[in-house]
Amino acid sequence: MMMKYKDEKYPSAKVVNGITMGGPRAHFRGMGLLSEELSKPFIGIINSHNEMHPGHIHLDKVAKAAKDGVRTGGGIPFEVNTISICDGFAQGHDGMCFVLPSRENIADSIELYARAHRLDGMLLIAGCDKIVPAMLMAMLRINIPAIMVTGGPMKPGRYKGENYASYELKEKVGELLKGHISQDEYLRMEEALSPGPGSCSMMGTANTMSVMSEALGLAMTDSAMAHAVDGKKLRVAKASGLRIVDLVNEGIRPRDIVTQEMLEDALRVAMSVGGSTNATLHVPAIAHEAQLKLKLEDIDEISRTTPYLCKIKPSGNHTPMDLDEAGGIPVVMKELDGIINLDRMTVTGKTFRENITGRENLNEQVIRPISKAYSSESSLAILKGNLAPLGAVVKQTAVSPSMLKHSGPAVCFQTEEQATEAIYNGVVQSGDVIVIKYEGPKGGPGMREMLTATTALIGMGLGDSVALVTDGRFSGATRGPCIGHVSPEAASNGTIAIVENGDVIEINIPKRTLNVRLSEDEIKSRLEKIVHPQPKVTEGYLARYRNHVTSAHEGAILKI
């Protein structure tokens, strides 16, 4: 007595076929499924909807549209939720220690569910910094048919006729403390600068990774810049639901799409629009899950040979909405034709070239043609030297020309909070180089981002005269001469651990160098005598993370 309900080509056949699977079938029937539905593909709607998170608060509606698409396409959707942490709420305290580590937790949780329940395919729905890369990592690790559905940017905040992103409030703190703006004006800006759902209105990590999703061919055309409140976002979600059923039946998997060349081209697209420094953590981690390789040196070479086409906040004054209205990522890719290969296959079943046929640049002030590029190099630069033997990263497109080369005395701190207090209290002076150590993946632990410190520099008028160097990381909102991901980190006996107040730090971004003016013998001598601080945590998830996380230059992935 076979009791075969489903073709054995579907992984979910293991759950519904055979006389011994009466229990699972009873569960399905108890949830309202008909016998006829048991034969259809089971699609996991992996949703990171969250009611304490502007980037994810609307994803219940996105998931509904996606589920409608799956049903219309002939599949059965099952919505499953995973966590999503907002970097904004974790700023400036030890909550930020948990944000980057959540990436691995999310990816692991999706793998556990998808493999345990034998899903046939997945739609993964997310909108913000660590959640989108986590889902891309999970897609490529599990390698069943899948489509990424990004939540979309929020509308820019409007105040006195100007467009703002929420990170700019942090930059206003210095103006408030110096009396340049009133408390009432600051509060009015609070009410205006985060106007609704979506990822922050800038080319931060969230939107950078959404661009990567589309440019990797793992999301539908126009998905990255379709705004959270736009009906286009719901249409993209519904179309994704329709398409995933076809992908399952065609047997097309993420690793069939994401080749080494596709990965590198996608990074070019993200950097051409001023992508975040955090891409240097997430893209190598994604490559690792795809069984590919991407080193910091590769990222630097790609950046050196990719023109800079879009100045989106924080690097310029344009917003993601401007980018969307100009034609979005399809037009950016069209402008890059010849530098990237548009004849690669995507989840749509068509090539990029086929997907963008007929698209035109609607605003060359926002998306510049290559002939009018802002520069021949794009957003990221990888620096090396005796202070960062394994590399460090800076968003060079957000650095003023006067600070591309800089030497100055180190002012050292062991936490972001110490540095921020010193900035606001006038301890840090023009020409200084702030050094924040023990904030790396192990030392943090969790590699906090230093947005509170970097925005303090801007607010206090030091953004063009003070550099910041850290083994921690930065928000995609960071601008100025801020160099992060210094590897090896202080907790791993990196040179940054032995830098002292007054040591001269030499930065040369065009030459890609980062050095401390000390002899090799002096560095060696100091390292031999160093006494590291005690670990900040000794129990729970962060203690496990600290023991297994790799260096930032490897993507801060977990060792198996």
Coordinates of C-alpha atoms in Angstrom, one line a residue:
M1 CA 0.0 0.0 0.0
M2 CA 2.1 2.9 -1.3
M3 CA -0.1 5.9 -0.4
K4 CA 2.0 8.1 -2.7
Y5 CA 0.8 11.7 -2.8
K6 CA 3.8 13.5 -4.2
D7 CA 6.4 13.0 -6.9
E8 CA 9.7 11.8 -5.4
K9 CA 11.6 14.6 -7.0
Y10 CA 10.3 16.9 -4.3
P11 CA 12.1 16.8 -0.9
S12 CA 8.8 17.1 0.8
A13 CA 7.8 13.7 -0.6
K14 CA 9.7 12.3 2.4
V15 CA 7.1 14.0 4.6
V16 CA 3.8 13.0 2.9
N17 CA 4.4 9.7 1.0
G18 CA 4.1 6.2 2.4
I19 CA 2.0 4.5 5.0
T20 CA 4.3 5.4 7.8
M21 CA 3.8 9.2 7.2
G22 CA 0.2 9.1 8.3
G23 CA 1.1 11.3 11.3
P24 CA 2.4 14.2 9.3
R25 CA -0.5 13.9 6.8
A26 CA -2.9 14.1 9.8
H27 CA -1.2 17.3 10.9
F28 CA -1.6 18.8 7.5
R29 CA -5.2 17.8 7.3
G30 CA -5.7 19.2 10.8
M31 CA -4.4 22.5 9.5
G32 CA -6.9 22.5 6.6
L33 CA -4.9 21.0 3.7
L34 CA -6.8 18.9 1.1
S35 CA -5.4 15.7 -0.2
E36 CA -4.9 17.4 -3.6
E37 CA -2.7 20.0 -2.0
L38 CA -0.3 17.4 -0.6
S39 CA 0.9 16.8 -4.2
K40 CA 2.0 20.4 -4.7
P41 CA 5.5 22.0 -3.9
F42 CA 5.9 23.1 -0.3
I43 CA 7.3 26.6 -0.2
G44 CA 8.8 28.1 3.0
I45 CA 8.1 31.8 3.4
I46 CA 11.0 32.6 5.6
N47 CA 9.9 35.9 7.1
S48 CA 11.8 38.3 9.5
H49 CA 8.7 40.4 10.3
N50 CA 9.2 42.2 13.5
E51 CA 7.1 44.7 15.4
M52 CA 10.1 46.5 17.0
H53 CA 11.9 47.3 13.8
P54 CA 11.0 49.8 11.0
G55 CA 12.8 47.8 8.4
H56 CA 10.7 44.8 9.1
I57 CA 7.4 46.0 10.5
H58 CA 5.7 45.9 7.1
L59 CA 6.9 42.4 6.1
D60 CA 3.7 40.7 7.1
K61 CA 2.1 42.5 4.2
V62 CA 5.0 41.5 1.9
A63 CA 4.6 37.9 3.0
K64 CA 0.9 37.9 2.3
A65 CA 1.6 39.1 -1.3
A66 CA 4.3 36.4 -1.7
K67 CA 2.0 33.7 -0.4
D68 CA -0.7 34.8 -2.8
G69 CA 1.8 34.4 -5.6
V70 CA 2.8 30.9 -4.5
R71 CA -0.8 29.8 -4.4
T72 CA -1.5 31.3 -7.8
G73 CA 1.6 29.5 -9.1
G74 CA 0.5 26.1 -7.9
G75 CA 2.5 25.8 -4.6
I76 CA 1.6 25.6 -1.0
P77 CA 3.1 28.4 1.2
F78 CA 4.1 27.9 4.8
E79 CA 5.2 31.0 6.6
V80 CA 8.0 30.7 9.2
N81 CA 9.6 33.5 11.2
T82 CA 13.1 34.2 12.2
I83 CA 14.7 37.0 14.2
S84 CA 15.8 40.4 13.0
I85 CA 17.7 42.9 15.0
C86 CA 17.8 46.6 14.2
D87 CA 21.2 48.2 14.4
G88 CA 19.5 51.5 15.2
F89 CA 18.2 50.2 18.5
A90 CA 21.5 48.6 19.4
Q91 CA 23.6 51.8 18.9
G92 CA 25.8 53.1 21.6
H93 CA 25.6 50.2 24.1
D94 CA 26.5 46.6 24.5
G95 CA 23.4 45.5 22.6
M96 CA 25.5 46.1 19.4
C97 CA 27.7 43.1 20.4
F98 CA 24.8 40.9 19.4
V99 CA 24.0 42.3 16.0
L100 CA 26.7 40.8 13.7
P101 CA 26.6 37.5 15.6
S102 CA 22.9 37.3 14.8
R103 CA 23.8 36.8 11.1
E104 CA 25.1 33.3 11.8
N105 CA 22.1 32.6 14.1
I106 CA 19.6 33.5 11.4
A107 CA 21.4 31.5 8.7
D108 CA 21.6 28.5 11.0
S109 CA 17.9 28.8 12.0
I110 CA 16.8 28.8 8.4
E111 CA 19.0 25.7 7.6
L112 CA 17.6 23.9 10.6
Y113 CA 14.0 24.5 9.6
A114 CA 14.4 23.9 5.9
R115 CA 16.2 20.7 6.2
A116 CA 14.1 19.3 9.1
H117 CA 10.8 20.0 7.3
R118 CA 12.1 19.1 3.9
L119 CA 11.0 22.3 2.1
D120 CA 10.9 22.2 -1.7
G121 CA 11.8 25.8 -2.1
M122 CA 12.0 29.1 -0.2
L123 CA 11.1 32.7 -0.4
L124 CA 13.2 34.7 2.1
I125 CA 11.9 38.1 3.2
A126 CA 14.1 40.6 4.9
G127 CA 15.1 44.2 4.7
C128 CA 18.1 45.2 6.9
D129 CA 21.8 45.0 7.7
K130 CA 22.5 41.5 8.9
I131 CA 19.3 39.8 7.9
V132 CA 19.6 40.1 4.2
P133 CA 23.2 38.7 4.1
A134 CA 22.1 35.9 6.6
M135 CA 19.4 34.9 4.3
L136 CA 21.7 34.9 1.2
M137 CA 24.1 32.8 3.2
A138 CA 21.3 30.3 4.1
M139 CA 20.1 30.2 0.5
L140 CA 23.5 29.2 -0.8
R141 CA 24.3 26.8 2.1
I142 CA 21.0 24.9 1.8
N143 CA 20.9 25.2 -2.0
I144 CA 17.3 24.4 -2.7
P145 CA 15.4 26.6 -5.2
A146 CA 15.0 30.0 -3.5
I147 CA 14.3 33.7 -4.2
M148 CA 15.3 36.7 -2.0
V149 CA 12.5 39.3 -1.4
T150 CA 14.0 42.5 0.1
G151 CA 11.8 44.8 2.2
G152 CA 12.8 48.0 0.5
P153 CA 14.0 51.4 1.6
M154 CA 11.9 53.8 3.7
K155 CA 11.0 57.2 2.2
P156 CA 13.5 59.9 3.0
G157 CA 12.6 62.1 6.0
R158 CA 11.6 65.6 5.1
Y159 CA 12.5 68.7 7.2
K160 CA 12.4 72.3 6.0
G161 CA 12.2 71.1 2.4
E162 CA 15.3 68.9 2.6
N163 CA 15.7 65.1 2.4
Y164 CA 17.2 63.4 5.4
A165 CA 18.0 59.9 6.6
S166 CA 17.6 59.0 10.3
Y167 CA 21.4 58.6 10.9
E168 CA 21.7 62.4 10.4
L169 CA 20.0 62.9 13.8
K170 CA 23.2 61.5 15.4
E171 CA 25.2 64.1 13.6
K172 CA 23.0 66.8 15.0
V173 CA 23.9 66.0 18.6
G174 CA 27.1 68.0 18.3
E175 CA 25.2 71.0 16.9
L176 CA 22.7 70.7 19.8
L177 CA 25.5 70.6 22.4
K178 CA 27.2 73.6 20.8
G179 CA 23.9 75.5 20.7
H180 CA 23.7 75.7 16.9
I181 CA 20.2 74.2 17.0
S182 CA 17.6 74.3 19.7
Q183 CA 16.2 71.3 21.6
D184 CA 12.8 72.0 20.0
E185 CA 14.2 71.8 16.5
Y186 CA 16.0 68.6 17.4
L187 CA 12.8 67.1 18.6
R188 CA 11.0 68.2 15.4
M189 CA 13.6 66.5 13.4
E190 CA 13.1 63.3 15.5
E191 CA 9.5 63.4 14.4
A192 CA 10.4 63.7 10.7
L193 CA 13.5 61.7 9.9
S194 CA 12.1 58.2 10.1
P195 CA 8.8 58.6 8.4
G196 CA 7.6 55.0 8.1
P197 CA 8.6 51.4 7.3
G198 CA 11.6 50.3 5.4
S199 CA 15.4 50.2 5.7
C200 CA 17.1 53.6 6.4
S201 CA 17.1 56.0 3.4
M202 CA 20.7 55.8 2.5
M203 CA 23.2 53.4 0.9
G204 CA 24.0 51.8 4.1
T205 CA 24.5 48.1 4.7
A206 CA 20.8 47.2 4.3
N207 CA 20.4 48.7 0.9
T208 CA 23.9 47.7 -0.2
M209 CA 23.0 44.0 0.5
S210 CA 19.6 44.4 -1.2
V211 CA 21.5 45.7 -4.3
M212 CA 23.7 42.6 -4.0
S213 CA 20.7 40.4 -3.9
E214 CA 19.4 41.7 -7.2
A215 CA 22.8 41.9 -8.8
L216 CA 23.5 38.3 -7.8
G217 CA 20.5 37.2 -9.8
L218 CA 18.8 35.9 -6.6
A219 CA 16.0 38.5 -6.5
M220 CA 13.5 39.7 -9.0
T221 CA 14.3 42.7 -11.3
D222 CA 13.6 46.0 -9.6
S223 CA 13.4 44.5 -6.1
A224 CA 16.3 46.4 -4.4
M225 CA 15.0 49.9 -4.7
A226 CA 11.3 49.3 -4.7
H227 CA 10.3 51.2 -1.5
A228 CA 8.6 49.6 1.5
V229 CA 5.5 51.7 1.0
D230 CA 5.3 51.3 -2.7
G231 CA 2.8 49.0 -4.4
K232 CA 5.7 47.9 -6.6
K233 CA 7.2 46.1 -3.5
L234 CA 4.0 44.0 -3.2
R235 CA 4.0 43.2 -6.9
V236 CA 7.7 42.1 -6.7
A237 CA 6.7 39.8 -3.8
K238 CA 3.8 38.3 -5.6
A239 CA 5.9 37.8 -8.8
S240 CA 8.5 36.1 -6.6
G241 CA 5.8 33.8 -5.3
L242 CA 4.7 32.9 -8.7
R243 CA 8.3 32.3 -9.9
I244 CA 9.5 30.2 -7.0
V245 CA 7.1 27.3 -8.0
D246 CA 8.6 27.3 -11.5
L247 CA 12.1 27.3 -10.0
V248 CA 11.3 24.3 -7.9
N249 CA 9.8 22.4 -10.9
E250 CA 12.8 23.4 -13.1
G251 CA 15.3 22.3 -10.4
I252 CA 17.2 25.6 -10.5
R253 CA 19.2 26.2 -7.4
P254 CA 21.1 29.3 -6.0
R255 CA 24.5 27.8 -6.7
D256 CA 23.5 27.3 -10.3
I257 CA 23.2 31.1 -10.5
V258 CA 25.9 32.4 -8.2
T259 CA 29.2 31.6 -9.9
Q260 CA 32.5 33.3 -9.0
E261 CA 32.1 35.7 -11.9
M262 CA 28.5 36.5 -10.9
L263 CA 29.7 37.2 -7.3
E264 CA 32.4 39.6 -8.5
D265 CA 30.0 41.4 -10.9
A266 CA 27.4 41.9 -8.2
L267 CA 30.1 43.4 -6.0
R268 CA 30.9 45.8 -8.8
V269 CA 27.3 46.9 -9.0
A270 CA 27.1 47.5 -5.2
M271 CA 30.3 49.5 -5.1
S272 CA 29.4 51.6 -8.1
V273 CA 26.5 53.0 -6.0
G274 CA 28.7 53.6 -3.0
G275 CA 28.2 50.3 -1.1
S276 CA 28.9 50.0 2.6
T277 CA 32.1 48.8 4.2
N278 CA 30.2 46.0 5.8
A279 CA 30.0 44.4 2.4
T280 CA 33.6 43.3 3.1
L281 CA 32.2 41.2 5.9
H282 CA 29.1 39.9 4.2
V283 CA 30.2 39.1 0.7
P284 CA 33.1 36.9 1.7
A285 CA 30.7 35.1 4.1
I286 CA 28.2 34.6 1.2
A287 CA 31.0 33.4 -1.0
H288 CA 32.1 30.9 1.6
E289 CA 28.5 29.4 1.7
A290 CA 28.5 29.2 -2.1
Q291 CA 31.8 27.3 -1.9
L292 CA 33.6 30.2 -3.7
K293 CA 36.4 32.5 -2.6
L294 CA 36.6 36.3 -2.1
K295 CA 39.5 37.9 -0.4
L296 CA 40.0 41.5 0.6
E297 CA 42.6 41.9 -2.2
D298 CA 39.9 40.8 -4.7
I299 CA 37.5 43.4 -3.3
D300 CA 40.1 46.2 -3.6
E301 CA 40.9 45.2 -7.2
I302 CA 37.2 45.2 -8.1
S303 CA 36.8 48.7 -6.5
R304 CA 39.8 50.0 -8.4
T305 CA 38.4 49.0 -11.7
T306 CA 34.7 50.0 -11.2
P307 CA 33.5 53.5 -11.9
Y308 CA 31.6 55.4 -9.2
L309 CA 28.2 56.2 -10.7
C310 CA 25.8 57.2 -7.9
K311 CA 26.4 59.4 -4.8
I312 CA 23.7 58.2 -2.5
K313 CA 23.6 59.3 1.2
P314 CA 25.9 59.3 3.2
S315 CA 28.4 59.8 0.4
G316 CA 26.2 62.4 -1.4
N317 CA 22.8 64.1 -1.3
H318 CA 20.7 61.7 -3.4
T319 CA 18.5 59.1 -1.7
P320 CA 17.4 55.6 -2.6
M321 CA 14.1 57.1 -3.8
D322 CA 16.0 59.3 -6.3
L323 CA 17.8 56.1 -7.4
D324 CA 14.6 54.2 -7.8
E325 CA 13.0 57.1 -9.8
A326 CA 16.0 57.3 -12.1
G327 CA 15.6 53.6 -13.0
G328 CA 17.0 51.7 -10.1
I329 CA 19.6 48.9 -10.2
P330 CA 18.5 47.7 -13.7
V331 CA 19.7 51.0 -15.1
V332 CA 22.9 51.0 -13.0
M333 CA 23.6 47.6 -14.5
K334 CA 22.8 48.8 -18.0
E335 CA 25.3 51.6 -17.5
L336 CA 27.9 49.1 -16.4
D337 CA 27.4 46.9 -19.5
G338 CA 30.8 45.8 -20.7
I339 CA 32.3 46.0 -17.2
I340 CA 29.8 43.4 -16.0
N341 CA 28.3 40.6 -18.0
L342 CA 24.6 41.1 -18.5
D343 CA 24.2 37.7 -20.2
R344 CA 24.1 35.7 -17.0
M345 CA 21.0 33.8 -15.9
T346 CA 18.9 35.0 -13.0
V347 CA 16.0 33.6 -10.9
T348 CA 13.6 35.1 -13.4
G349 CA 14.6 32.5 -15.9
K350 CA 16.0 35.2 -18.1
T351 CA 19.3 36.9 -18.3
F352 CA 20.0 40.4 -16.9
R353 CA 20.0 41.7 -20.4
E354 CA 16.6 40.3 -21.1
N355 CA 15.3 41.6 -17.8
I356 CA 16.3 45.2 -18.5
T357 CA 15.4 45.4 -22.2
G358 CA 13.8 48.8 -22.8
R359 CA 15.0 50.4 -19.6
E360 CA 16.5 53.8 -19.9
N361 CA 18.3 56.2 -17.6
L362 CA 15.7 58.7 -16.4
N363 CA 18.0 61.0 -14.5
E364 CA 21.7 61.1 -15.4
Q365 CA 22.3 63.4 -12.4
V366 CA 21.5 60.5 -10.1
I367 CA 22.8 57.6 -12.2
R368 CA 25.8 58.9 -14.1
P369 CA 26.9 57.2 -17.4
I370 CA 30.5 55.8 -17.2
S371 CA 31.7 58.7 -19.4
K372 CA 30.6 61.1 -16.6
A373 CA 31.4 58.9 -13.6
Y374 CA 32.4 60.7 -10.3
S375 CA 35.7 58.7 -10.4
S376 CA 37.2 55.7 -12.0
E377 CA 37.3 53.9 -8.6
S378 CA 34.3 53.0 -6.5
S379 CA 33.4 53.0 -2.9
L380 CA 35.8 50.7 -0.9
A381 CA 39.5 50.7 -0.4
I382 CA 41.5 48.0 1.4
L383 CA 44.5 49.3 3.3
K384 CA 47.5 47.3 4.5
G385 CA 50.6 48.1 6.5
N386 CA 52.2 47.4 9.8
L387 CA 49.1 48.5 11.6
A388 CA 46.9 46.2 9.5
P389 CA 49.0 43.4 8.0
L390 CA 45.9 41.4 7.0
G391 CA 43.9 44.5 5.9
A392 CA 41.5 47.2 6.9
V393 CA 38.7 48.9 5.0
V394 CA 37.5 52.4 4.4
K395 CA 34.7 53.9 2.3
Q396 CA 36.9 56.2 0.2
T397 CA 34.0 57.8 -1.6
A398 CA 32.8 59.3 1.7
V399 CA 36.2 60.8 2.6
S400 CA 37.0 64.4 1.8
P401 CA 40.0 64.9 -0.5
S402 CA 41.9 66.7 2.2
M403 CA 41.9 63.5 4.4
L404 CA 42.9 60.9 1.8
K405 CA 46.4 61.3 3.1
H406 CA 46.8 62.1 6.8
S407 CA 49.3 61.6 9.6
G408 CA 48.6 62.4 13.2
P409 CA 49.0 61.4 16.8
A410 CA 47.0 58.5 18.2
V411 CA 44.4 59.0 20.9
C412 CA 43.6 55.6 22.2
F413 CA 40.4 54.0 23.6
Q414 CA 39.2 50.5 24.4
T415 CA 35.5 51.2 23.8
E416 CA 33.4 53.3 21.6
E417 CA 31.8 54.9 24.6
Q418 CA 35.1 56.2 25.9
A419 CA 35.9 57.7 22.5
T420 CA 32.5 59.3 22.1
E421 CA 32.7 60.9 25.5
A422 CA 36.2 62.3 24.7
I423 CA 35.0 63.7 21.4
Y424 CA 32.1 65.6 23.0
N425 CA 34.3 66.8 25.9
G426 CA 36.9 68.3 23.6
V427 CA 39.7 65.9 24.4
V428 CA 40.1 65.0 20.6
Q429 CA 41.6 67.8 18.6
S430 CA 42.0 68.6 14.9
G431 CA 44.7 66.4 13.4
D432 CA 44.3 63.5 15.8
V433 CA 43.8 59.9 14.9
I434 CA 41.3 58.2 17.2
V435 CA 42.2 54.5 17.8
I436 CA 39.5 52.3 19.2
K437 CA 40.8 48.8 20.0
Y438 CA 39.3 45.5 21.4
E439 CA 36.1 46.0 19.4
G440 CA 36.7 43.3 16.8
P441 CA 34.8 40.0 16.3
K442 CA 36.6 38.4 19.3
G443 CA 37.4 41.5 21.3
G444 CA 33.9 43.0 21.2
P445 CA 32.9 40.4 21.2
G446 CA 30.6 40.8 18.1
M447 CA 32.4 43.6 16.3
R448 CA 30.3 46.6 17.2
E449 CA 29.8 49.4 14.8
M450 CA 31.2 52.8 15.8
L451 CA 28.4 55.0 14.4
T452 CA 27.9 56.9 17.7
A453 CA 31.6 57.9 17.6
T454 CA 31.8 58.7 13.9
T455 CA 28.6 60.9 14.0
A456 CA 30.0 62.6 17.0
L457 CA 33.0 63.7 14.9
I458 CA 30.7 65.1 12.3
G459 CA 28.5 66.9 14.8
M460 CA 31.5 68.5 16.5
G461 CA 32.9 69.7 13.2
L462 CA 35.9 67.3 13.2
G463 CA 34.8 65.1 10.3
D464 CA 37.3 66.6 7.9
S465 CA 40.3 66.9 10.3
V466 CA 40.2 63.8 12.6
A467 CA 40.6 60.2 11.4
L468 CA 39.3 57.1 13.3
V469 CA 40.9 53.7 13.1
T470 CA 39.4 50.6 14.8
D471 CA 39.2 46.8 14.7
G472 CA 35.5 47.3 15.1
R473 CA 33.2 48.1 12.1
F474 CA 31.1 51.0 10.9
S475 CA 27.5 51.6 10.0
G476 CA 26.8 52.1 6.3
A477 CA 25.9 55.7 7.5
T478 CA 29.5 56.5 8.4
R479 CA 31.3 59.1 6.4
G480 CA 34.7 60.7 6.8
P481 CA 38.2 59.2 7.2
C482 CA 37.0 56.2 9.3
I483 CA 39.0 53.0 8.9
G484 CA 37.7 49.8 10.3
H485 CA 38.0 46.0 10.3
V486 CA 41.7 46.3 11.2
S487 CA 43.1 42.8 11.1
P488 CA 44.5 41.1 13.0
E489 CA 42.3 42.6 15.8
A490 CA 43.7 43.6 19.2
A491 CA 42.3 40.5 20.9
S492 CA 44.2 38.3 18.4
N493 CA 47.5 40.1 19.2
G494 CA 47.3 42.5 16.3
T495 CA 49.5 45.6 16.1
I496 CA 46.6 47.8 17.0
A497 CA 46.7 46.4 20.5
I498 CA 50.1 48.0 21.2
V499 CA 49.4 51.5 19.8
E500 CA 49.8 54.1 22.5
N501 CA 48.8 57.8 22.9
G502 CA 51.0 60.0 20.8
D503 CA 52.2 57.2 18.3
V504 CA 52.0 58.7 14.8
I505 CA 49.5 57.0 12.5
E506 CA 50.1 57.3 8.8
I507 CA 47.1 56.9 6.4
N508 CA 47.4 57.0 2.6
I509 CA 44.2 55.9 1.0
P510 CA 45.4 56.3 -2.7
K511 CA 48.4 54.1 -1.9
R512 CA 46.3 51.8 0.2
T513 CA 48.6 52.0 3.3
L514 CA 48.0 52.2 7.0
N515 CA 51.0 52.3 9.3
V516 CA 52.1 53.3 12.8
R517 CA 55.4 55.0 12.9
L518 CA 57.2 52.4 14.9
S519 CA 60.1 50.1 14.1
E520 CA 59.6 46.4 13.7
D521 CA 61.6 45.8 16.8
E522 CA 59.5 48.2 18.8
I523 CA 56.3 46.6 17.7
K524 CA 57.7 43.1 18.5
S525 CA 58.9 44.3 21.9
R526 CA 55.5 45.8 22.8
L527 CA 53.6 42.7 21.7
E528 CA 55.8 40.5 23.8
K529 CA 55.0 42.6 26.9
I530 CA 51.3 43.2 26.2
V531 CA 48.6 42.1 28.8
H532 CA 45.2 41.9 27.1
P533 CA 42.1 42.8 29.1
Q534 CA 39.9 40.0 30.4
P535 CA 37.2 38.8 28.0
K536 CA 34.1 41.0 28.3
V537 CA 31.7 38.0 28.4
T538 CA 32.2 34.5 29.6
E539 CA 28.8 32.8 29.1
G540 CA 26.0 32.6 26.7
Y541 CA 25.9 33.0 22.9
L542 CA 28.6 35.7 22.7
A543 CA 31.1 33.4 24.6
R544 CA 30.5 30.7 22.1
Y545 CA 30.8 33.2 19.3
R546 CA 34.0 34.6 20.6
N547 CA 35.6 31.1 20.7
H548 CA 34.7 30.3 17.1
V549 CA 34.6 33.5 15.1
T550 CA 37.3 34.2 12.5
S551 CA 39.0 37.5 11.7
A552 CA 37.2 40.3 9.9
H553 CA 39.4 39.8 6.9
E554 CA 37.8 36.4 6.4
G555 CA 34.3 37.8 6.8
A556 CA 33.9 37.0 10.6
I557 CA 32.5 33.6 9.8
L558 CA 32.3 30.8 12.4
K559 CA 34.8 28.0 12.3
I560 CA 33.1 24.6 12.0

